[in-house]
């Protein structure tokens, strides 16, 4: 495993905690083993010794990680919350993760593609799962956390890209289903070990988008109950934030780039 920017990331975590801020990491999604493998590797050492609270909060599809009570207990103990596919922006997981973004020193991770995309950023092999933009849940979480905190306490958003686990858990190109249950340790030649590379990007600033919204529409739309209906203007804010995150993620992704759009609201996307 090689990591570019790990020391800087750990510096962001420590500095955010001292400043009373949380950290939100966003990354591409290569396999069902991205978390815990990638997230465990980049976690600060103290998360496993003296400060377990420093480990990340994350989400996992309910039908994968929470389909049996034993699995639910295991992943729940590892600070993982259930995501319901098609559950939309109002599902409880997003609300709880957003609450953690208001806790000083907390670390939350999201895979804003919403599904595994091994060949292109945010472009699944399964046509029904494709969107020209990242899921808007990331935009809603960032917007709400900014609105509920003082500017100096808003969460720090850090992107990273990783590759290598797509070789360990390759997907069929025609339907996106997994070719394996247990990850393999060698590449296509069956001899060379799989190499995982992780690259961190620069902090993504979203405060200007939220500030412009607050100046035009006030704070009420962003501090009401999580499951309250979102206004059209709030939905456009979420999509604009998601588009910015998408662009910044594409800057550190060496795979072929597909267009990034800020869409009109067309449904209850998460």
XYZ file of N, CA and C in Angstrom:
810
model
N 0.844 -1.185 0.000
C 0.000 0.000 0.000
C 0.885 1.243 0.000
N 0.595 2.177 -0.889
C 1.300 3.458 -0.882
C 0.278 4.579 -0.755
N 0.635 5.589 0.023
C -0.291 6.694 0.277
C 0.430 8.012 0.039
N -0.190 8.865 -0.767
C 0.325 10.207 -0.998
C -0.547 11.204 -0.238
N 0.040 11.853 0.744
C -0.686 12.866 1.497
C -1.243 12.401 2.829
N -0.802 11.241 3.335
C -1.350 10.728 4.586
C -0.996 11.626 5.765
N 0.245 12.110 5.821
C 0.639 12.982 6.924
C -0.203 14.257 6.931
N -0.461 14.793 5.739
C -1.281 16.000 5.651
C -2.700 15.718 6.136
N -3.225 14.532 5.803
C -4.564 14.178 6.260
C -4.617 14.074 7.775
N -3.636 13.421 8.367
C -3.610 13.315 9.827
C -3.459 14.697 10.470
N -2.742 15.596 9.797
C -2.636 16.966 10.285
C -3.999 17.652 10.243
N -4.760 17.419 9.172
C -6.119 17.984 9.074
C -6.999 17.475 10.212
N -6.910 16.171 10.495
C -7.715 15.605 11.578
C -7.377 16.259 12.913
N -6.096 16.372 13.204
C -5.670 16.935 14.484
C -6.019 18.419 14.580
N -5.776 19.152 13.489
C -6.059 20.586 13.499
C -7.556 20.850 13.631
N -8.360 20.031 12.957
C -9.809 20.200 13.054
C -10.291 19.979 14.476
N -9.768 18.953 15.132
C -10.175 18.670 16.510
C -9.820 19.837 17.431
N -8.628 20.395 17.250
C -8.211 21.523 18.095
C -9.081 22.763 17.843
N -9.552 22.901 16.602
C -10.347 24.077 16.239
C -11.836 23.874 16.477
N -12.223 22.731 17.014
C -13.626 22.466 17.263
C -14.401 22.111 16.008
N -13.731 21.464 15.055
C -14.363 21.119 13.787
C -14.342 19.606 13.579
N -15.234 19.124 12.720
C -15.236 17.732 12.295
C -14.584 17.638 10.922
N -14.314 16.420 10.490
C -13.739 16.174 9.162
C -14.648 15.222 8.400
N -14.924 15.561 7.152
C -15.665 14.687 6.244
C -14.740 14.279 5.116
N -14.466 12.985 4.968
C -13.714 12.501 3.818
C -14.683 11.940 2.784
N -14.337 12.128 1.518
C -15.124 11.600 0.399
C -14.163 10.906 -0.546
N -14.592 9.776 -1.091
C -13.713 9.047 -2.003
C -14.521 8.272 -3.018
N -13.808 7.790 -4.031
C -14.411 6.879 -4.999
C -14.657 5.531 -4.335
N -15.451 4.688 -5.007
C -15.854 3.393 -4.431
C -15.467 2.285 -5.408
N -14.468 1.466 -5.031
C -13.937 0.433 -5.916
C -14.428 -0.969 -5.597
N -14.773 -1.252 -4.334
C -15.181 -2.604 -3.966
C -15.909 -2.576 -2.634
N -16.524 -3.695 -2.281
C -17.216 -3.779 -0.992
C -16.231 -3.815 0.170
N -14.936 -3.958 -0.133
C -13.931 -3.999 0.924
C -13.200 -2.662 1.092
N -13.619 -1.620 0.366
C -12.974 -0.315 0.536
C -12.979 0.096 2.013
N -14.119 -0.071 2.616
C -14.240 0.112 4.056
C -14.656 -1.258 4.587
N -13.752 -1.923 5.330
C -12.772 -1.343 6.244
C -11.328 -1.232 5.752
N -10.934 -1.828 4.635
C -9.505 -1.902 4.314
C -8.885 -0.519 4.166
N -9.428 0.308 3.277
C -8.829 1.620 3.034
C -8.970 2.524 4.249
N -10.172 2.581 4.803
C -10.412 3.494 5.929
C -9.614 3.098 7.160
N -9.428 1.807 7.366
C -8.623 1.367 8.511
C -7.158 1.728 8.315
N -6.692 1.643 7.074
C -5.275 1.924 6.813
C -4.943 3.397 7.030
N -5.859 4.294 6.647
C -5.550 5.718 6.753
C -5.913 6.312 8.111
N -6.571 5.550 8.967
C -6.940 6.064 10.284
C -5.694 6.337 11.125
N -5.728 7.361 11.965
C -4.580 7.603 12.848
C -4.386 6.455 13.820
N -3.160 6.210 14.199
C -2.838 5.072 15.071
C -3.601 5.140 16.384
N -3.835 6.344 16.864
C -4.525 6.493 18.150
C -5.944 5.939 18.097
N -6.532 5.830 16.894
C -7.888 5.299 16.782
C -7.964 3.847 17.234
N -6.815 3.162 17.252
C -6.784 1.750 17.656
C -6.210 1.554 19.055
N -5.799 2.645 19.687
C -5.165 2.511 21.002
C -5.870 3.386 22.035
N -5.425 4.613 22.152
C -5.899 5.472 23.234
C -7.132 6.303 22.895
N -7.476 6.417 21.616
C -8.580 7.310 21.234
C -9.458 6.666 20.163
N -10.197 5.614 20.508
C -11.051 4.958 19.503
C -12.110 5.882 18.925
N -12.462 6.956 19.625
C -13.436 7.913 19.107
C -12.938 8.608 17.848
N -11.628 8.507 17.560
C -11.070 9.174 16.388
C -11.285 8.376 15.103
N -11.800 7.156 15.220
C -12.079 6.399 13.994
C -13.305 6.977 13.299
N -13.443 6.653 12.032
C -14.486 7.254 11.199
C -15.871 6.696 11.507
N -16.888 7.508 11.213
C -18.255 7.052 11.084
C -18.538 6.871 9.601
N -19.268 5.825 9.248
C -19.573 5.601 7.841
C -20.899 4.908 7.656
N -21.220 4.595 6.412
C -22.470 3.914 6.087
C -22.228 2.719 5.201
N -23.153 1.781 5.236
C -23.070 0.592 4.391
C -24.490 0.174 4.012
N -24.630 -0.367 2.806
C -25.949 -0.783 2.335
C -26.579 -1.780 3.298
N -27.822 -1.542 3.615
C -28.533 -2.382 4.582
C -28.560 -3.841 4.141
N -28.698 -4.089 2.828
C -28.812 -5.472 2.359
C -27.477 -6.204 2.362
N -26.372 -5.494 2.593
C -25.053 -6.122 2.644
C -24.586 -6.287 4.089
N -24.606 -5.210 4.857
C -24.003 -5.214 6.188
C -24.983 -5.418 7.333
N -26.281 -5.327 7.042
C -27.249 -5.376 8.136
C -28.380 -6.375 7.895
N -28.138 -7.358 7.034
C -29.215 -8.292 6.710
C -29.410 -9.365 7.766
N -28.427 -9.557 8.665
C -28.545 -10.505 9.773
C -28.206 -9.786 11.076
N -28.826 -10.163 12.179
C -28.540 -9.501 13.465
C -27.064 -9.526 13.836
N -26.376 -10.651 13.548
C -24.958 -10.735 13.900
C -24.136 -9.729 13.095
N -24.447 -9.615 11.787
C -23.743 -8.638 10.963
C -24.046 -7.219 11.424
N -25.307 -6.974 11.753
C -25.698 -5.641 12.195
C -24.945 -5.258 13.462
N -24.813 -6.194 14.394
C -24.098 -5.918 15.638
C -22.619 -5.665 15.367
N -22.042 -6.458 14.454
C -20.615 -6.326 14.139
C -20.317 -4.969 13.509
N -21.057 -4.632 12.450
C -20.784 -3.375 11.758
C -21.212 -2.170 12.580
N -22.289 -2.322 13.332
C -22.702 -1.224 14.193
C -21.646 -0.895 15.227
N -20.992 -1.934 15.762
C -19.924 -1.713 16.735
C -18.730 -1.016 16.096
N -18.606 -1.138 14.768
C -17.516 -0.496 14.049
C -17.866 0.882 13.524
N -18.922 1.512 14.099
C -19.327 2.873 13.741
C -19.807 2.961 12.292
N -20.561 1.943 11.874
C -21.154 1.910 10.535
C -22.672 1.965 10.679
N -23.320 2.788 9.876
C -24.772 2.959 9.918
C -25.406 2.411 8.640
N -26.651 1.933 8.713
C -27.290 1.333 7.536
C -27.804 2.372 6.542
N -27.540 2.105 5.254
C -28.047 2.926 4.159
C -29.091 2.111 3.402
N -30.254 2.708 3.168
C -31.298 2.037 2.390
C -31.258 2.562 0.963
N -30.974 1.678 0.013
C -30.951 2.088 -1.391
C -32.326 2.620 -1.785
N -32.327 3.774 -2.408
C -33.583 4.389 -2.791
C -34.279 5.092 -1.652
N -33.621 5.174 -0.489
C -34.240 5.796 0.675
C -34.300 7.304 0.617
N -33.581 7.892 -0.337
C -33.654 9.337 -0.517
C -32.865 10.132 0.499
N -32.989 11.442 0.386
C -32.225 12.357 1.220
C -32.650 12.359 2.676
N -33.860 11.881 2.969
C -34.407 12.022 4.318
C -34.142 10.832 5.225
N -33.435 9.805 4.749
C -33.275 8.607 5.561
C -32.418 8.892 6.796
N -32.665 8.144 7.888
C -32.041 8.438 9.188
C -30.522 8.418 9.178
N -29.900 7.576 8.325
C -28.448 7.490 8.330
C -27.809 8.836 8.062
N -28.335 9.571 7.082
C -27.758 10.871 6.751
C -27.909 11.842 7.918
N -29.070 11.791 8.566
C -29.292 12.681 9.703
C -28.278 12.409 10.814
N -28.032 11.135 11.104
C -27.097 10.809 12.181
C -25.666 11.184 11.810
N -25.269 10.914 10.559
C -23.928 11.305 10.142
C -23.774 12.822 10.156
N -24.816 13.527 9.747
C -24.771 14.992 9.787
C -24.600 15.490 11.219
N -25.225 14.816 12.182
C -25.040 15.185 13.588
C -23.580 15.027 14.000
N -22.936 13.966 13.513
C -21.527 13.758 13.857
C -20.638 14.837 13.250
N -21.070 15.440 12.134
C -20.295 16.526 11.540
C -20.360 17.803 12.371
N -21.191 17.801 13.383
C -21.269 18.943 14.303
C -20.558 18.658 15.618
N -19.875 17.517 15.697
C -19.150 17.137 16.915
C -17.660 17.420 16.702
N -17.055 18.285 17.504
C -15.633 18.591 17.339
C -14.767 17.330 17.373
N -13.882 17.196 16.400
C -12.968 16.065 16.344
C -13.529 14.828 15.695
N -14.808 14.843 15.313
C -15.414 13.671 14.688
C -14.939 13.530 13.242
N -14.924 12.291 12.758
C -14.532 11.996 11.379
C -15.634 11.154 10.747
N -16.168 11.635 9.629
C -17.218 10.941 8.883
C -16.709 10.671 7.472
N -17.029 9.498 6.946
C -16.643 9.193 5.559
C -17.874 8.850 4.735
N -17.874 9.320 3.477
C -18.928 9.001 2.526
C -18.340 8.525 1.208
N -19.057 7.597 0.562
C -18.800 7.237 -0.827
C -19.918 7.890 -1.645
N -19.735 9.128 -2.088
C -20.852 9.860 -2.689
C -21.277 9.364 -4.068
N -20.537 8.420 -4.650
C -21.017 7.815 -5.892
C -22.273 6.979 -5.637
N -22.406 6.459 -4.419
C -23.587 5.678 -4.071
C -23.557 4.257 -4.560
N -22.514 3.867 -5.283
C -22.375 2.489 -5.768
C -20.933 2.297 -6.217
N -20.553 1.069 -6.503
C -19.192 0.770 -6.946
C -19.038 1.177 -8.410
N -17.982 1.942 -8.687
C -17.695 2.412 -10.051
C -16.213 2.163 -10.326
N -15.880 1.033 -10.927
C -14.479 0.635 -11.030
C -13.747 1.262 -12.213
N -14.457 1.676 -13.250
C -13.774 2.110 -14.475
C -13.790 3.617 -14.687
N -14.789 4.299 -14.166
C -14.886 5.746 -14.300
C -15.503 6.303 -13.018
N -15.092 7.501 -12.641
C -15.687 8.154 -11.485
C -17.179 8.354 -11.717
N -17.982 7.845 -10.781
C -19.429 8.041 -10.796
C -20.097 7.494 -12.058
N -19.568 6.395 -12.607
C -20.176 5.782 -13.795
C -20.188 4.271 -13.597
N -21.281 3.774 -13.051
C -21.407 2.348 -12.761
C -21.528 1.533 -14.043
N -21.144 0.255 -13.957
C -21.367 -0.656 -15.077
C -22.839 -1.024 -15.204
N -23.622 -0.741 -14.172
C -25.054 -1.037 -14.187
C -25.798 0.224 -14.639
N -26.391 0.226 -15.840
C -27.033 1.446 -16.351
C -28.051 2.059 -15.398
N -28.806 1.232 -14.684
C -29.843 1.758 -13.805
C -29.271 2.548 -12.636
N -28.006 2.326 -12.323
C -27.388 3.023 -11.199
C -26.637 4.279 -11.617
N -26.572 4.567 -12.897
C -25.780 5.695 -13.371
C -26.484 7.025 -13.138
N -25.687 8.007 -12.714
C -26.145 9.380 -12.589
C -25.039 10.273 -13.149
N -25.371 11.400 -13.750
C -24.326 12.313 -14.232
C -23.745 13.170 -13.112
N -24.147 12.915 -11.881
C -23.716 13.726 -10.758
C -23.648 12.842 -9.521
N -22.881 13.287 -8.529
C -22.811 12.555 -7.269
C -24.142 12.635 -6.539
N -24.386 11.655 -5.656
C -25.612 11.672 -4.861
C -25.646 12.937 -4.002
N -26.829 13.505 -3.893
C -26.955 14.799 -3.236
C -26.894 14.722 -1.720
N -26.892 13.520 -1.155
C -26.771 13.406 0.295
C -25.526 14.098 0.816
N -24.423 14.021 0.050
C -23.190 14.684 0.483
C -23.391 16.194 0.529
N -24.157 16.732 -0.427
C -24.422 18.163 -0.431
C -25.288 18.587 0.729
N -26.302 17.792 1.039
C -27.189 18.132 2.149
C -26.439 18.083 3.471
N -25.590 17.072 3.659
C -24.842 16.976 4.906
C -23.912 18.168 5.090
N -23.201 18.534 4.026
C -22.268 19.657 4.122
C -23.023 20.955 4.372
N -24.114 21.175 3.629
C -24.886 22.409 3.785
C -25.436 22.543 5.194
N -26.016 21.472 5.707
C -26.621 21.524 7.043
C -25.566 21.730 8.126
N -24.435 21.064 7.974
C -23.388 21.214 8.983
C -22.840 22.633 8.992
N -22.712 23.248 7.810
C -22.265 24.636 7.748
C -23.277 25.557 8.413
N -24.558 25.337 8.129
C -25.598 26.227 8.652
C -25.743 26.116 10.162
N -25.448 24.949 10.724
C -25.657 24.719 12.148
C -24.428 25.052 12.990
N -23.327 25.426 12.336
C -22.106 25.769 13.045
C -21.681 27.190 12.699
N -20.872 27.777 13.551
C -20.215 29.008 13.182
C -19.251 28.711 12.035
N -18.966 29.681 11.174
C -18.077 29.416 10.026
C -16.752 28.772 10.415
N -16.184 29.208 11.542
C -14.895 28.655 11.970
C -15.015 27.232 12.516
N -16.253 26.757 12.710
C -16.467 25.398 13.199
C -17.098 24.496 12.145
N -17.203 24.984 10.915
C -17.761 24.164 9.833
C -16.833 22.985 9.542
N -17.370 21.848 9.101
C -16.529 20.674 8.860
C -15.525 20.886 7.733
N -14.401 20.194 7.846
C -13.357 20.210 6.820
C -13.619 19.041 5.871
N -13.704 19.312 4.575
C -14.011 18.276 3.586
C -12.729 17.906 2.842
N -12.332 16.635 2.932
C -11.074 16.171 2.342
C -11.364 15.018 1.377
N -10.985 15.153 0.098
C -11.185 14.051 -0.854
C -9.950 13.160 -0.952
N -10.171 11.903 -1.297
C -9.037 11.049 -1.673
C -9.488 10.046 -2.730
N -8.524 9.601 -3.515
C -8.761 8.595 -4.555
C -7.940 7.363 -4.219
N -8.510 6.199 -4.474
C -7.747 4.967 -4.255
C -7.980 3.997 -5.416
N -6.993 3.190 -5.694
C -7.099 2.161 -6.721
C -6.313 0.938 -6.305
N -6.731 -0.207 -6.786
C -6.079 -1.472 -6.464
C -7.077 -2.520 -6.013
N -8.059 -2.133 -5.213
C -9.033 -3.109 -4.729
C -9.980 -3.576 -5.823
N -10.048 -2.832 -6.931
C -10.848 -3.315 -8.065
C -10.232 -4.574 -8.667
N -8.923 -4.771 -8.470
C -8.280 -6.014 -8.912
C -8.565 -7.149 -7.938
N -8.689 -6.814 -6.666
C -8.984 -7.831 -5.655
C -10.415 -8.322 -5.752
N -11.329 -7.422 -6.132
C -12.755 -7.767 -6.227
C -13.321 -7.255 -7.557
N -12.904 -7.853 -8.679
C -13.375 -7.369 -9.978
C -14.866 -7.631 -10.179
N -15.490 -6.764 -10.985
C -16.904 -6.890 -11.304
C -17.085 -7.274 -12.770
N -18.181 -7.953 -13.045
C -18.530 -8.244 -14.432
C -18.875 -6.941 -15.142
N -18.368 -6.770 -16.345
C -18.604 -5.529 -17.068
C -20.036 -5.408 -17.562
N -20.722 -6.547 -17.738
C -22.061 -6.461 -18.314
C -23.138 -6.094 -17.293
N -22.989 -6.566 -16.042
C -24.051 -6.292 -15.071
C -23.546 -5.778 -13.724
N -22.220 -5.624 -13.560
C -21.686 -5.057 -12.337
C -21.694 -5.968 -11.132
N -21.997 -7.256 -11.304
C -21.974 -8.185 -10.174
C -20.547 -8.658 -9.921
N -20.295 -9.064 -8.698
C -18.941 -9.451 -8.312
C -18.561 -10.807 -8.884
N -17.309 -10.914 -9.304
C -16.782 -12.183 -9.795
C -16.231 -13.044 -8.669
N -16.110 -12.478 -7.470
C -15.528 -13.191 -6.350
C -16.276 -12.860 -5.068
N -16.156 -13.770 -4.086
C -16.664 -13.519 -2.744
C -15.508 -13.140 -1.826
N -14.390 -13.849 -1.972
C -13.186 -13.578 -1.188
C -12.204 -12.817 -2.072
N -11.641 -11.713 -1.622
C -10.718 -10.944 -2.459
C -9.450 -11.727 -2.767
N -8.956 -11.547 -3.982
C -7.693 -12.185 -4.338
C -6.529 -11.267 -3.963
N -5.359 -11.851 -3.804
C -4.193 -11.107 -3.337
C -3.204 -10.813 -4.447
N -3.386 -11.442 -5.615
C -2.466 -11.234 -6.727
C -3.203 -10.650 -7.921
N -2.440 -10.053 -8.843
C -3.015 -9.430 -10.015
C -3.445 -10.444 -11.058
N -3.702 -9.955 -12.279
C -4.191 -10.818 -13.343
C -3.211 -11.919 -13.720
N -1.905 -11.689 -13.472
C -0.920 -12.721 -13.812
C -0.859 -13.822 -12.767
N -1.572 -13.669 -11.650
C -1.597 -14.685 -10.610
C -0.343 -14.741 -9.758
N 0.609 -13.842 -9.995
C 1.878 -13.864 -9.270
C 2.137 -12.544 -8.551
N 2.059 -11.458 -9.278
C 2.386 -10.143 -8.711
C 1.357 -9.731 -7.659
N 1.799 -9.253 -6.517
C 0.842 -8.820 -5.483
C 0.077 -7.583 -5.934
N -1.144 -7.480 -5.495
C -1.955 -6.309 -5.806
C -1.427 -5.109 -5.019
N -1.261 -4.020 -5.714
C -0.764 -2.800 -5.077
C -1.905 -1.790 -4.960
N -2.107 -1.323 -3.762
C -3.147 -0.328 -3.498
C -2.490 1.037 -3.353
N -3.008 2.013 -4.088
C -2.488 3.380 -4.033
C -3.597 4.329 -3.592
N -3.269 5.208 -2.672
C -4.217 6.177 -2.128
C -3.627 7.570 -2.296
N -4.418 8.479 -2.841
C -3.954 9.848 -3.064
C -4.952 10.833 -2.465
N -4.484 11.658 -1.556
C -5.333 12.681 -0.956
C -5.280 13.964 -1.780
N -6.415 14.642 -1.845
C -6.491 15.924 -2.520
C -6.546 17.064 -1.528
N -6.689 18.270 -2.058
C -6.774 19.457 -1.218
C -8.169 19.581 -0.595
N -8.249 20.313 0.487
C -9.526 20.556 1.161
C -10.514 21.208 0.182
N -11.753 20.757 0.219
C -12.802 21.308 -0.638
C -13.583 22.348 0.158
N -13.518 23.595 -0.259
C -14.242 24.677 0.411
C -15.640 24.799 -0.189
N -16.651 24.765 0.654
C -18.045 24.896 0.216
C -18.765 26.037 0.926
N -18.058 26.728 1.814
C -18.684 27.769 2.603
C -19.286 28.886 1.765
N -18.658 29.221 0.620
C -19.179 30.304 -0.213
C -20.554 29.972 -0.770
N -20.773 28.700 -1.136
C -22.077 28.292 -1.655
C -23.146 28.384 -0.574
N -22.796 27.913 0.632
C -23.757 27.958 1.735
C -24.024 29.395 2.153
N -22.978 30.218 2.227
C -23.156 31.613 2.629
C -24.056 32.361 1.647
N -23.884 32.102 0.343
C -24.729 32.759 -0.655
C -26.192 32.341 -0.482
N -26.402 31.073 -0.178
C -27.765 30.592 0.058
C -28.363 31.265 1.289
N -27.615 31.324 2.369
C -28.129 31.920 3.604
C -28.457 33.393 3.416
N -27.624 34.078 2.641
C -27.879 35.497 2.401
C -29.164 35.711 1.609
N -29.458 34.774 0.700
C -30.629 34.925 -0.163
C -31.899 34.352 0.438
N -31.765 33.272 1.229
C -32.960 32.543 1.653
C -33.074 32.359 3.172
N -32.056 32.756 3.910
C -32.117 32.580 5.353
C -31.713 31.179 5.780
N -31.663 30.960 7.089
C -31.154 29.710 7.649
C -32.227 28.656 7.881
N -33.496 29.058 7.957
C -34.549 28.151 8.376
C -34.599 26.875 7.546
N -34.418 26.976 6.233
C -34.522 25.799 5.362
C -33.433 24.772 5.649
N -32.331 25.212 6.287
C -31.210 24.304 6.536
C -31.101 23.869 7.992
N -31.975 24.350 8.856
C -31.895 23.933 10.263
C -33.191 23.280 10.737
N -34.158 23.113 9.845
C -35.387 22.408 10.206
C -35.098 20.925 10.342
N -36.082 20.145 10.756
C -35.885 18.714 10.921
C -35.341 18.070 9.663
N -34.471 17.070 9.835
C -33.810 16.447 8.690
C -34.815 15.899 7.685
N -35.906 15.342 8.175
C -36.885 14.746 7.275
C -37.969 15.734 6.831
N -37.796 17.018 7.163
C -38.728 18.027 6.665
C -38.541 18.187 5.152
N -39.595 18.515 4.420
C -39.459 18.682 2.968
C -38.427 19.759 2.638
N -37.544 19.462 1.706
C -36.536 20.432 1.282
C -37.137 21.381 0.251
N -36.797 22.652 0.360
C -37.262 23.614 -0.628
C -36.515 23.403 -1.944
N -37.075 23.927 -3.014
C -36.408 23.825 -4.315
C -35.041 24.483 -4.275
N -34.945 25.616 -3.573
C -33.667 26.326 -3.488
C -32.636 25.504 -2.707
N -33.080 24.827 -1.638
C -32.157 23.989 -0.874
C -31.661 22.819 -1.714
N -32.557 22.226 -2.499
C -32.156 21.109 -3.356
C -31.113 21.545 -4.374
N -31.266 22.731 -4.918
C -30.279 23.238 -5.855
C -28.939 23.494 -5.170
N -28.987 23.927 -3.901
C -27.747 24.090 -3.144
C -27.064 22.746 -2.967
N -27.819 21.717 -2.587
C -27.225 20.392 -2.399
C -26.562 19.910 -3.692
N -27.241 20.128 -4.821
C -26.690 19.657 -6.092
C -25.443 20.443 -6.471
N -25.416 21.748 -6.165
C -24.239 22.557 -6.473
C -23.037 22.115 -5.643
N -23.268 21.804 -4.365
C -22.176 21.311 -3.517
C -21.690 19.960 -4.028
N -22.623 19.067 -4.371
C -22.231 17.754 -4.885
C -21.427 17.888 -6.165
N -21.803 18.833 -7.038
C -21.061 19.034 -8.281
C -19.646 19.526 -8.006
N -19.495 20.411 -7.008
C -18.145 20.874 -6.666
C -17.302 19.734 -6.109
N -17.886 18.932 -5.247
C -17.164 17.769 -4.718
C -16.762 16.840 -5.858
N -17.674 16.633 -6.800
C -17.401 15.778 -7.965
C -16.198 16.310 -8.743
N -16.171 17.594 -9.022
C -15.066 18.161 -9.789
C -13.744 18.005 -9.051
N -13.760 18.253 -7.757
C -12.516 18.146 -7.000
C -12.049 16.696 -6.885
N -12.988 15.767 -6.787
C -12.605 14.360 -6.779
C -12.014 13.950 -8.127
N -12.557 14.478 -9.217
C -12.062 14.112 -10.550
C -10.638 14.604 -10.771
N -10.220 15.651 -10.050
C -8.872 16.192 -10.212
C -7.796 15.229 -9.736
N -8.129 14.337 -8.824
C -7.130 13.395 -8.306
C -7.376 11.977 -8.811
N -8.324 11.818 -9.735
C -8.692 10.515 -10.288
C -8.058 10.377 -11.674
N -7.114 9.440 -11.865
C -6.423 9.319 -13.157
C -7.240 8.628 -14.243
N -8.398 8.091 -13.898
C -9.214 7.419 -14.895
C -9.837 8.433 -15.854
N -10.288 7.985 -17.028
C -10.904 8.929 -17.980
C -12.027 9.723 -17.334
N -12.054 11.015 -17.596
C -13.022 11.913 -16.966
C -14.313 11.955 -17.775
N -15.419 11.856 -17.080
C -16.728 12.075 -17.695
C -17.280 13.400 -17.194
N -18.238 13.941 -17.900
C -18.715 15.288 -17.613
C -19.317 15.387 -16.218
N -19.154 16.553 -15.610
C -19.744 16.857 -14.309
C -20.831 17.898 -14.537
N -22.011 17.631 -14.039
C -23.116 18.558 -14.257
C -23.762 18.922 -12.931
N -24.411 20.078 -12.915
C -25.252 20.476 -11.788
C -26.679 20.378 -12.292
N -27.411 19.314 -11.945
C -28.690 19.051 -12.577
C -29.855 19.820 -11.961
N -30.906 19.918 -12.723
C -32.177 20.342 -12.149
C -32.704 19.212 -11.279
N -33.438 19.537 -10.240
C -33.975 18.510 -9.357
C -34.987 17.657 -10.090
N -34.763 16.336 -10.102
C -35.646 15.432 -10.847
C -36.236 14.331 -9.983
N -35.940 14.326 -8.703
C -36.475 13.265 -7.847
C -35.756 13.255 -6.526
N -36.147 12.326 -5.665
C -35.587 12.259 -4.313
C -34.301 11.464 -4.330
N -33.232 12.084 -4.811
C -31.946 11.414 -4.903
C -31.219 11.490 -3.569
N -30.503 10.431 -3.220
C -29.679 10.481 -2.011
C -28.206 10.487 -2.383
